Coordinates of C-alpha atoms and ligand atoms in Angstrom, one line a residue:
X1 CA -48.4 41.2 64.1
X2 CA -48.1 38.1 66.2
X3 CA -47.7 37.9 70.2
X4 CA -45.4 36.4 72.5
X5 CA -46.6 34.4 75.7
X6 CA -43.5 33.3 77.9
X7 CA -45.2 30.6 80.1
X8 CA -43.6 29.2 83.2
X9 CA -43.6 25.1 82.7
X10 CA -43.7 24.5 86.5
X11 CA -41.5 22.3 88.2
X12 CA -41.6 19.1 85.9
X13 CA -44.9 17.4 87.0
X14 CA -47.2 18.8 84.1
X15 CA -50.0 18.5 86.4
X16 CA -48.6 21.5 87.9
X17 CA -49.0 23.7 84.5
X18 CA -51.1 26.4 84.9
X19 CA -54.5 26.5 83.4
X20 CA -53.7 29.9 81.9
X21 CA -50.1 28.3 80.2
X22 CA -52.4 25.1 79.1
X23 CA -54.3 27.5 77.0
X24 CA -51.9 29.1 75.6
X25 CA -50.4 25.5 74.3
X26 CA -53.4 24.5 73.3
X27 CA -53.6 27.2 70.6
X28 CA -49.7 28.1 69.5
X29 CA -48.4 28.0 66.3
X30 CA -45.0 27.8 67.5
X31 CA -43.6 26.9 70.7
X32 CA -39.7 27.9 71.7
X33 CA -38.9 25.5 74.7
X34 CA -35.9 24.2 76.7
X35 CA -35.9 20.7 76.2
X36 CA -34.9 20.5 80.1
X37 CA -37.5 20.9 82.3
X38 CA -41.0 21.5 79.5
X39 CA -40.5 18.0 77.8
X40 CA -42.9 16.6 79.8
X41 CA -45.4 19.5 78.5
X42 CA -45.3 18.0 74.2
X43 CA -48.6 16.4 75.1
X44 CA -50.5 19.5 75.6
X45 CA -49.0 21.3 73.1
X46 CA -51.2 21.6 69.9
X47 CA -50.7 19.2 67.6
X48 CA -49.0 21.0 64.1
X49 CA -47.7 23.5 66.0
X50 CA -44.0 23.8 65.2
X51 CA -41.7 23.5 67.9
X52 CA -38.1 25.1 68.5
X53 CA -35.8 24.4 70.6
X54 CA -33.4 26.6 72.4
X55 CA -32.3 24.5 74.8
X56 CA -28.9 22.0 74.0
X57 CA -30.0 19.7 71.2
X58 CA -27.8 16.7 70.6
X59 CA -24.7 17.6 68.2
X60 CA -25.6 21.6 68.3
X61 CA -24.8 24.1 70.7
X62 CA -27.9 26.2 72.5
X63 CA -29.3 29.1 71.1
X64 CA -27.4 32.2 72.9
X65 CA -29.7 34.2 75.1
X66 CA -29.5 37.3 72.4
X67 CA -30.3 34.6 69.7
X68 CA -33.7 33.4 71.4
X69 CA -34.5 36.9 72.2
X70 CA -34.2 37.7 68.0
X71 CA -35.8 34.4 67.2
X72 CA -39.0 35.1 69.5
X73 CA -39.1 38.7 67.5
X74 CA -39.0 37.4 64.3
X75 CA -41.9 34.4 64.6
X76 CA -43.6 37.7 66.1
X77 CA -43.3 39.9 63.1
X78 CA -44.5 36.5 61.0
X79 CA -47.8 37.1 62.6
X80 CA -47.5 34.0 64.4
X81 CA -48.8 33.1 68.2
X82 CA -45.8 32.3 70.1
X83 CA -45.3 30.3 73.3
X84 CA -41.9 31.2 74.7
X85 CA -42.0 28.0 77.4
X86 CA -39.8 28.1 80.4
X87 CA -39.0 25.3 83.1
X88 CA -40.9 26.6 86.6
X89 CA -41.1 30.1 86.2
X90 CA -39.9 31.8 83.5
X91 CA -39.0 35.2 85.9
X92 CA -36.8 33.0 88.8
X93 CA -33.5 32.3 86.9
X94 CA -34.7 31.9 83.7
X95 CA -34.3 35.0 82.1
X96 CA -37.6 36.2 81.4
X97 CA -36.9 39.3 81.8
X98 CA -34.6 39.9 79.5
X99 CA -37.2 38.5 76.8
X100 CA -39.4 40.8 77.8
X101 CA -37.3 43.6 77.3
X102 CA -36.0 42.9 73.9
X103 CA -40.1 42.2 72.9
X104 CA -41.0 45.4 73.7
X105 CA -37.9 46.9 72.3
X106 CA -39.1 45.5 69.4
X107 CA -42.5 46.6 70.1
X108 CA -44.1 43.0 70.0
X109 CA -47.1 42.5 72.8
X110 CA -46.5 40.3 75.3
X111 CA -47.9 38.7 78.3
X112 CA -46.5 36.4 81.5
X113 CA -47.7 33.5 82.9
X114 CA -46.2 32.6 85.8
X115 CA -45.2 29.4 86.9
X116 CA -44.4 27.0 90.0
X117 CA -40.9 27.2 91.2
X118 CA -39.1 24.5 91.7
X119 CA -37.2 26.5 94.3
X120 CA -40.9 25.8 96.3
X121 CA -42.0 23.1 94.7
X122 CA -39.0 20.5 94.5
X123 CA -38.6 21.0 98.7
X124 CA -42.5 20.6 98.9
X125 CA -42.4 17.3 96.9
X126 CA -39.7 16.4 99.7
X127 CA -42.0 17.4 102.4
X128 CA -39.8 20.6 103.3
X129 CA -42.3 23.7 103.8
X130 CA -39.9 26.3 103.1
X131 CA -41.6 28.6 105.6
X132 CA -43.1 27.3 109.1
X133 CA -44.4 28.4 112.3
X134 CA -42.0 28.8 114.7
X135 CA -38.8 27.2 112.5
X136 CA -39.1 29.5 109.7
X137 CA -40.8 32.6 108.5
X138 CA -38.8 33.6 105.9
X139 CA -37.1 31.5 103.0
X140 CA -33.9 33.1 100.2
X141 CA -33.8 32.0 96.8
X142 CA -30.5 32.1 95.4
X143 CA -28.3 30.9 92.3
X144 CA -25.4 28.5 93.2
X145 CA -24.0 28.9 89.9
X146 CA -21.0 31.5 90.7
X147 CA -18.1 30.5 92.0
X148 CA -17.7 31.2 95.9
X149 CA -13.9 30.9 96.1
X150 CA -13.5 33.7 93.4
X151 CA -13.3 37.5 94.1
X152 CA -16.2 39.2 92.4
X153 CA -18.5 36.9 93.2
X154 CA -22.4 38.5 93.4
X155 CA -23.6 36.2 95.9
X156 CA -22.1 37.1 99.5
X157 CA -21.8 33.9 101.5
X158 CA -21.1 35.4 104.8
X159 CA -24.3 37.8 104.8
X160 CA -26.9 34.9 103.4
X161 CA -25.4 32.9 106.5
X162 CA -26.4 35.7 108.9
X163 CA -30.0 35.5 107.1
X164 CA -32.6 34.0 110.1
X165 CA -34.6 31.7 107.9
X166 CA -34.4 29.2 105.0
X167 CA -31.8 29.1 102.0
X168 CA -32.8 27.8 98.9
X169 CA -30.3 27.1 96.1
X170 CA -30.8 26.6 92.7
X171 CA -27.4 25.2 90.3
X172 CA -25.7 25.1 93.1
X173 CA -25.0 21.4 92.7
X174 CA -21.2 21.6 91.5
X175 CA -20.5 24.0 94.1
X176 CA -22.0 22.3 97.9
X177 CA -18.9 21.9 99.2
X178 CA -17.4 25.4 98.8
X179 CA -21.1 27.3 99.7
X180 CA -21.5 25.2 102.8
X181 CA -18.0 25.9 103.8
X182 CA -18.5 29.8 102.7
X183 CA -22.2 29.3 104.9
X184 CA -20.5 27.6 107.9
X185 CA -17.5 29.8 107.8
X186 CA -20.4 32.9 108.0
X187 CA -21.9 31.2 111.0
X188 CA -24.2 28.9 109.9
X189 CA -24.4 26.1 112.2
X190 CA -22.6 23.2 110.7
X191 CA -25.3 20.2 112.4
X192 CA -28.0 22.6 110.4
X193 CA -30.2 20.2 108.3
X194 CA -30.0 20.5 105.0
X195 CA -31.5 18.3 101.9
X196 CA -30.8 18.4 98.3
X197 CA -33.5 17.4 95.7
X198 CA -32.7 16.4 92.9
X199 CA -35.4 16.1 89.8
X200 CA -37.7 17.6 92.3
X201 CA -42.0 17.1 91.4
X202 CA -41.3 14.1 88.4
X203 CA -41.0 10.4 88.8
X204 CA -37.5 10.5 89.1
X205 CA -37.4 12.6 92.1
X206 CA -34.8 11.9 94.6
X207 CA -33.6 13.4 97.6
X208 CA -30.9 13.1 100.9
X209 CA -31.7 15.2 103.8
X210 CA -28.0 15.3 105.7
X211 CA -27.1 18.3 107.7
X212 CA -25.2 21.1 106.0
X213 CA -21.9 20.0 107.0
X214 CA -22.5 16.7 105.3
X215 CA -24.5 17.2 102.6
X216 CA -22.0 17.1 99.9
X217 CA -20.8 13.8 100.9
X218 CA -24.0 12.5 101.5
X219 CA -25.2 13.6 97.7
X220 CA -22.0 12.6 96.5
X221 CA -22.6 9.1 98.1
X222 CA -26.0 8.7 96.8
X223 CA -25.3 10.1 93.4
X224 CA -27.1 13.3 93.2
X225 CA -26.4 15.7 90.3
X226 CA -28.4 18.1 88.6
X227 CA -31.1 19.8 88.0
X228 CA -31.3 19.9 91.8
X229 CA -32.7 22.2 94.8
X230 CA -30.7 22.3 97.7
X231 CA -32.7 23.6 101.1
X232 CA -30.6 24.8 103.9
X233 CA -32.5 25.4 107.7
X234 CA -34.6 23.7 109.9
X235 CA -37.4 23.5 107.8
X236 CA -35.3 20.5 105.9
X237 CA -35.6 18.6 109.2
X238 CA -39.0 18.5 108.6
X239 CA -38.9 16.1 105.8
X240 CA -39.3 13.1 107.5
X241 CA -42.7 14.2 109.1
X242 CA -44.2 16.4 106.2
X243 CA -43.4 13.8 103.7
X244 CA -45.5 12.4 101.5
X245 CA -44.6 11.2 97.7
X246 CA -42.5 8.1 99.3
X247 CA -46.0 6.6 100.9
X248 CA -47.7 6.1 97.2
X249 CA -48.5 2.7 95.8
X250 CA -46.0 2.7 93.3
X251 CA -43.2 4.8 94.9
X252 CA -40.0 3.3 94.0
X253 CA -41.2 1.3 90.7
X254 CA -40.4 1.5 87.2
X255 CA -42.5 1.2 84.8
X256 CA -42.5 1.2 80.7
X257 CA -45.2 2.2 78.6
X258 CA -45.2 0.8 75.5
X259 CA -48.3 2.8 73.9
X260 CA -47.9 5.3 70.7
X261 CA -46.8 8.3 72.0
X262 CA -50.4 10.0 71.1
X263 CA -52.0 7.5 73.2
X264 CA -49.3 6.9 76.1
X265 CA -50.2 10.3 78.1
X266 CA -53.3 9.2 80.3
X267 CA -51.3 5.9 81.3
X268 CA -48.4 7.7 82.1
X269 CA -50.0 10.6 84.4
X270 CA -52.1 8.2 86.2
X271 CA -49.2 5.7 87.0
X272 CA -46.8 8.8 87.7
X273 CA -49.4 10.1 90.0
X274 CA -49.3 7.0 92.0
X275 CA -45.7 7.2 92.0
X276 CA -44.5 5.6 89.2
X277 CA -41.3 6.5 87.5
X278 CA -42.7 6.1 84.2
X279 CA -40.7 4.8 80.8
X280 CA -42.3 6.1 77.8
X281 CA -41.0 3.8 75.1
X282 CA -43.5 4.0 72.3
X283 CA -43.0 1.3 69.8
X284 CA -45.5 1.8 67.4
X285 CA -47.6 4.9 66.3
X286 CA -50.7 5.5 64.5
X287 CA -50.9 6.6 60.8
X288 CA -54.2 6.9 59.5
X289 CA -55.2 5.9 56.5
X290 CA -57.0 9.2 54.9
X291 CA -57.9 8.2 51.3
X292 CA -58.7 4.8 49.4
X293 CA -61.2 3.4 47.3
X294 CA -62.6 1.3 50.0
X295 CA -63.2 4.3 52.4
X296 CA -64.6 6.3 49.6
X297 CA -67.1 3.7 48.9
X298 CA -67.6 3.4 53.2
X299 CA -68.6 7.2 53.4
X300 CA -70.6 7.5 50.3
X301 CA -72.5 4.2 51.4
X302 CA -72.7 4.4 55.0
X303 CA -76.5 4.5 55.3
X304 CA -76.4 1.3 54.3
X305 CA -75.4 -0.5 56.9
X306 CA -77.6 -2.4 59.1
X307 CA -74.3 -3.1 61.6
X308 CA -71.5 -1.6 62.3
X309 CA -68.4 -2.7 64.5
X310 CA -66.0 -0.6 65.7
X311 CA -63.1 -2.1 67.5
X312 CA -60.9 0.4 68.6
X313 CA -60.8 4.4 69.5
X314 CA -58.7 5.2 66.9
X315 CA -60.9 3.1 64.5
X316 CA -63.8 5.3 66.1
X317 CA -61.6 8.7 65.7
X318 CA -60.6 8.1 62.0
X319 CA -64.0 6.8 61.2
X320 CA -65.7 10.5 62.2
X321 CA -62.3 11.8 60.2
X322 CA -63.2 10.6 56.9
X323 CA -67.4 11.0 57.4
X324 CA -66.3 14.9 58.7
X325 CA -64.0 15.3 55.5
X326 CA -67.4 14.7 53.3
X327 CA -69.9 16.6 55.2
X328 CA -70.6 13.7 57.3
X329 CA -71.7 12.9 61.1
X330 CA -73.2 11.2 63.2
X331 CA -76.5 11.6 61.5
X332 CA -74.8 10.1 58.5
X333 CA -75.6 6.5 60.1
X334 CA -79.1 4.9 59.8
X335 CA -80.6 5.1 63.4
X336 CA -81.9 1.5 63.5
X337 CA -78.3 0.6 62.4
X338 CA -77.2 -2.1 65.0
X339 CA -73.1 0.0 66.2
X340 CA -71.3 -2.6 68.0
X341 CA -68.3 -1.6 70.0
X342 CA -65.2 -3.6 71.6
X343 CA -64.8 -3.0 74.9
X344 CA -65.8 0.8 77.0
X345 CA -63.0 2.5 76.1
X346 CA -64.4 2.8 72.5
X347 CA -68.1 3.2 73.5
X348 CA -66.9 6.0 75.0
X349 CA -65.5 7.6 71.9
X350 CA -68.6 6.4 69.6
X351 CA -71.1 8.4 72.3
X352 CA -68.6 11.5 72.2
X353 CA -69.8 11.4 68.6
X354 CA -72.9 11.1 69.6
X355 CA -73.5 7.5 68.7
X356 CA -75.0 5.4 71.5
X357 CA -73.4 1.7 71.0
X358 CA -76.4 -1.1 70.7
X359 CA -73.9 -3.7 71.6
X360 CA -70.8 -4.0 74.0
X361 CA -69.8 -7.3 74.0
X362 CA -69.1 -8.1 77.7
X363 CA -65.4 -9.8 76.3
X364 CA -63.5 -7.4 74.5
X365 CA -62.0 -9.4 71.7
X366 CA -63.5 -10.4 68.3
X367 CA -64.8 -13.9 69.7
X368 CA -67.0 -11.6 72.4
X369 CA -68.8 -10.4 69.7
X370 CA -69.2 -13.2 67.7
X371 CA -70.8 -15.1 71.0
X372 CA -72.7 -11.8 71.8
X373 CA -74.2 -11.9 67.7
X374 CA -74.8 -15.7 68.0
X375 CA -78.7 -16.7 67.4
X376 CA -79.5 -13.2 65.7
X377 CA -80.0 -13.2 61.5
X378 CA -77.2 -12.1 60.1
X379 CA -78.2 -13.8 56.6
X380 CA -77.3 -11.1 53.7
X381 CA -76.7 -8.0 55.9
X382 CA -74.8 -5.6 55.1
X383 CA -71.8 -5.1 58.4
X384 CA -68.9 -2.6 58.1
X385 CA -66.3 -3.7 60.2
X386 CA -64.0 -0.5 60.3
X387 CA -60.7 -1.1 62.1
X388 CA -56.6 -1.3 61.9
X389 CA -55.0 -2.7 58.5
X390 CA -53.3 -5.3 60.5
X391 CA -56.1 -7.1 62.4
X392 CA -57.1 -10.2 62.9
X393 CA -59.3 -12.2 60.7
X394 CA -61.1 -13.6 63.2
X395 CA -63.9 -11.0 63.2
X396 CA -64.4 -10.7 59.6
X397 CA -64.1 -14.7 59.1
X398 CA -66.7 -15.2 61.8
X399 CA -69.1 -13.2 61.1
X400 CA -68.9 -14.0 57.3
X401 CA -69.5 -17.6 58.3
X402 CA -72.9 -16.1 60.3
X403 CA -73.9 -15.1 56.7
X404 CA -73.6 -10.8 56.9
X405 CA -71.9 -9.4 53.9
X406 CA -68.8 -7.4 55.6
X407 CA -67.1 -4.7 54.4
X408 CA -64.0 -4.8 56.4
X409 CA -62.4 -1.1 55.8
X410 CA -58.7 -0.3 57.3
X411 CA -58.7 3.4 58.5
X412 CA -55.4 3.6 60.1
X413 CA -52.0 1.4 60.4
X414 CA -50.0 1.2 63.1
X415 CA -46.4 2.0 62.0
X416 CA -43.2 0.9 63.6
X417 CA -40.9 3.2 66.3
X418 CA -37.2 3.7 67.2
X419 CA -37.0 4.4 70.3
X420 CA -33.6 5.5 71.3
X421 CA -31.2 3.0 72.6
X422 CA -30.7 4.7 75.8
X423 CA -34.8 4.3 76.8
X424 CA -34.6 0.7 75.6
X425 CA -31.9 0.2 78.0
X426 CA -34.0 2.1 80.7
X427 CA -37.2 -0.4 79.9
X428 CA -34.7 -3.5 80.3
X429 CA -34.0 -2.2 84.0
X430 CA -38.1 -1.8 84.9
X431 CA -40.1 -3.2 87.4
X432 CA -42.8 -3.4 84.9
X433 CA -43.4 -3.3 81.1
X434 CA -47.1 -2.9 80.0
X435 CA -48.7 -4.0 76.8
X436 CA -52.0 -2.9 75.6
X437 CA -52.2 -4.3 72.5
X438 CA -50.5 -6.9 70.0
X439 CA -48.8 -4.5 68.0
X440 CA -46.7 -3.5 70.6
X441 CA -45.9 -6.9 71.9
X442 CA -44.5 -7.6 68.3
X443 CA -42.9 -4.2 68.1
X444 CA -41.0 -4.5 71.3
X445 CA -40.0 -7.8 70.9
X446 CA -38.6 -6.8 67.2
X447 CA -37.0 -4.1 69.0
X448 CA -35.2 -6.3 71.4
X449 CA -33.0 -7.9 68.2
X450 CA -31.0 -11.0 68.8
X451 CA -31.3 -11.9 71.9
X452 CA -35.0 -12.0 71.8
X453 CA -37.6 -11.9 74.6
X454 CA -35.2 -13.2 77.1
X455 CA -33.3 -9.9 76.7
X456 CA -36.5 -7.8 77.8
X457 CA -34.7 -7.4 81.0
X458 CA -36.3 -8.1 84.8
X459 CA -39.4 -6.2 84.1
X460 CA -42.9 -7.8 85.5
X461 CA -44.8 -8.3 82.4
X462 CA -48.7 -6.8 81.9
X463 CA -50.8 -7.4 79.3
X464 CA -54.6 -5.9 79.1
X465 CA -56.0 -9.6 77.8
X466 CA -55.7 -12.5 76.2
X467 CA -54.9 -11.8 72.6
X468 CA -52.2 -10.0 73.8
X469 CA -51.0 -12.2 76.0
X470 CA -51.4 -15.1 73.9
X471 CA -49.2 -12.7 71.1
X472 CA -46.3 -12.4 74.1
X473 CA -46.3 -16.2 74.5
X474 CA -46.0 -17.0 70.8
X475 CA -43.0 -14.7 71.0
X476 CA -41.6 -16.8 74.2
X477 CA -42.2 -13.5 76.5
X478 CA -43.6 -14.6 79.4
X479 CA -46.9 -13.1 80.8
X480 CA -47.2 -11.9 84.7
X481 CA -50.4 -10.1 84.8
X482 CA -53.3 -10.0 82.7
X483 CA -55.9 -7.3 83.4
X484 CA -59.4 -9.1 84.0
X485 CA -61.2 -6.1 82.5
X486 CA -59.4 -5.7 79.2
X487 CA -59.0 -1.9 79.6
X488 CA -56.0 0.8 80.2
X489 CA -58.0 1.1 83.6
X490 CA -58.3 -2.9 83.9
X491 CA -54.4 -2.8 83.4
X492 CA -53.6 -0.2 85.7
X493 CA -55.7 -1.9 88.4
X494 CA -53.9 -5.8 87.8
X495 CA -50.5 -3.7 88.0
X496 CA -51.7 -2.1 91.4
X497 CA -52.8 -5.5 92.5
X498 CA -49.3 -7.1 91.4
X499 CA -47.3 -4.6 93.3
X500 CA -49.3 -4.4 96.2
X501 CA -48.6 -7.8 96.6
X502 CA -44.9 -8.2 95.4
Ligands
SAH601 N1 -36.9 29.1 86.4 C1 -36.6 27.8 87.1 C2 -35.2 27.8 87.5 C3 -34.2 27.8 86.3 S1 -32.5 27.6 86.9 C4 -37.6 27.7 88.2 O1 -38.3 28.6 88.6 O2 -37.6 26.6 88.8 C5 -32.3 25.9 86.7 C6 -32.2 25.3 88.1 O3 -33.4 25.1 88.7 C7 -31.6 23.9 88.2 O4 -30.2 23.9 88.1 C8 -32.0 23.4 89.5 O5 -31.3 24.0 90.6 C9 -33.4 24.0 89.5 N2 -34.5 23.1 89.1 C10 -35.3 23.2 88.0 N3 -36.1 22.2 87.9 C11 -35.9 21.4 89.0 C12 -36.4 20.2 89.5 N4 -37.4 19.6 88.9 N5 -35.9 19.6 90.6 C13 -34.9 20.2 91.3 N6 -34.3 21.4 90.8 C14 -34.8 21.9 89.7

């Protein structure tokens, strides 16, 4: 018999996932998620785990709620560990509840995890306490979603406007005008401030603060749909002092991430935490290359090799793959072998293998290791250069012409993306599109179709170094910002620098 976790998602920013709901990612075999509101969660969930969604997929209606509760039973009585995932908590609106019942109706064990409310958590990211000393010292969570104007309506208007303290709204979005009439007409105050939030706690938070007698024109002027929280009371008058997520260094800016998805996530949380809206748009993504005749002969032979180069960390991460897959590690590697590695990000990796590196090559392309090699013997030594199938020959070349006798073995490929049309249109319209390799220059560009790189839109462009930049200006895309240390830090830092200055 399997179990059943249903796990609050939190508000949108997956910083705000519990460490308990992490877990419980980290080790599902299936996950049953709302596309709305957990999307942002796919990186933590463990890889192979299968995912279902019973949220509105494109083309086919959402699951009904007696239809989730029936498909969380069944992957249950399949003995499988189940993640029922729920945007902020899964007990506030999101009827958790009623999964809960129908699991132990069916006698499957279950547990809760709550999560972060957006009904808190969207009006904190706004800088509205929703209680306060003196304004405030009580705060109503309510649904929007019925209709106000209609007999039978559960929600009585005219009593939560007799309530002393804040009014918190969730769906209520279609209905402003008619609850702040049905509020006003109860005796709210009609100059009471009020703000709606709209995509409260991600990058594409926005909000209007407006008082609630002009609230719904002011969300209507600025555009404001759903999923939004709309605060009602003084406390919302407190946004322009408590606020806080407007004063970030990249507040305001858009910016595309062109990475494979498996690699774009450390990127993307760093720039989002400094503001960012961020534009995952991977173009490529890695496919490893588990079995050939070249990587047989690399594992069995390994010892061999008095150098080794290493130029990436998925070369590093595929490399430990296929020595693991035949009883290999670390040790596998003679210890006065000479392991070079391109640039810190995949020394890193090599040492998290428990390799130490002899050799980083202050410049982080193939020439920095040539110039770095330059003087030293090479004449009749045996090298593995372990890398993508699509490098460049560079390496290989020079160091053949130093005299070593390379073995150049592909372990991976990096495989072209679709993106959908919609987030190609979105990276057109950013204030930055970043490019941390080659690869994804060439994809992106591909991607771009007739019109080219002068269709890529306004976007500032960043590239981590040279070879990457040199690959945009072969493909006519002109090059803003180069990072000066060739890293994803490096090109977080020269994009920093750029805005700060723009
Ligand atoms: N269980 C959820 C609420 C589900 S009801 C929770 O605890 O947050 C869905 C409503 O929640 C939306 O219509 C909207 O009013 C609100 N909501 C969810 N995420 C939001 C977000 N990031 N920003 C603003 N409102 C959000």
């Amino acid at each position: 018999m399997g179990r059943v976790a249903l796990v609050g998602a939190g508000p949108g920013d997956p910083g705000l996932l519990t460490v308990r709901g992490r877990e419980l990612l980290a080790g599902a075999d299936v996950v049953v998620l709302d596309r709305l509101g957990t999307a942002q969660l796919l990186p933590y969930i463990r890889s192979g785990a299968r995912l279902v969604d019973a949220g509105k997929a494109p083309g086919r209606q959402a699951l009904t709620q007696a239809e989730t509760n029936r498909t969380l039973v069944e992957l249950a009585r399949e003995g499988l560990n189940v993640v029922r995932l729920k945007g902020g908590d899964p007990f506030v609106f999101g009827r958790g509840g009623e999964e809960a019942m129908a699991l132990r109706e069916a006698g499957i064990p279950y547990e809760v995890v709550p999560g972060i409310t957006s009904s808190i958590a969207a009006p904190a990211y706004a800088g509205i306490p929703v209680t306060h000393r003196a304004v405030a010292t009580s705060f109503t969570v309510v649904t929007g979603h019925e209709d106000p104007t209609k007999d039978g309506d559960q929600t009585d208007w005219g009593i939560l406007a007799k309530v002393p303290g804040t009014l918190v709204v969730l769906m209520g979005m279609g209905r402003l005008r008619g609850i702040a009439d049905a509020l006003i007409a109860g005796g709210r105050p009609a100059d009471q401030p009020a703000a709606a939030v709209q995509w409260g706690t991600t990058p594409r938070q926005r909000q209007v603060v407006a008082t609630l007698e002009t609230l719904p024109d002011a969300v209507a002027d600025a555009g404001l749909g759903n999923p939004a929280v709309v605060v009602i009371g003084d406390v919302a008058g407190l946004a322009g002092q408590v606020g806080w997520l407007g004063d970030r260094p990249l507040s305001g800016r858009r910016v595309v991430v062109t990475r494979a998805r498996a690699q774009a996530s450390g990127l993307s949380a760093d720039l989002a935490r400094l503001g960012a809206e961020v534009v995952e748009l991977p173009v490529i993504r890695i496919a490893p290359i588990a079995g050939s005749p070249e990587i047989d002969a690399m594992t069995a032979g390994i010892r061999d090799y008095r150098m080794l180069v290493l130029t990436s960390v998925n070369g590093v991460e595929q490399l430990f793959a296929r020595l693991r897959e035949r009883g290999g590690d670390a040790r596998s590697i003679d210890p006065d072998a000479l392991v070079v590695a391109i640039g810190p990000a995949t020394a890193e990796a090599l040492e998290a293998h428990g390799v130490v590196p002899g050799l980083v090559p202050e410049r982080f392309v193939a020439e920095g290791i040539l110039e770095a090699l330059a003087g030293r013997d090479l004449a009749g030594m045996p090298v593995l250069v372990a890398r993508a199938r699509e490098a460049r020959a560079e390496l290989v070349d020079g160091l053949r012409a130093m005299g070593a006798r390379v073995d150049e073995v592909a372990l991976y490929e990096t495989l072209a993306e679709a993106p959908s049309a919609e987030d190609l249109d979105r990276a057109r319209d950013a204030d930055y599109l970043t490019f941390t390799a080659s690869s994804t220059v060439r994809r992106f560009v591909d991607l771009l179709g007739d019109g080219g790189a002068a269709s890529a839109g306004r976007g500032r462009v960043v590239s981590i170094g040279p070879i990457t930049s040199a690959t945009a200006r072969e493909l006519d895309l002109e090059v803003h910002v180069e990072a000066a240390e060739h890293t994803v830090p490096g090109l977080l830092e020269a994009l920093l620098a750029d805005a700060a200055g723009a």
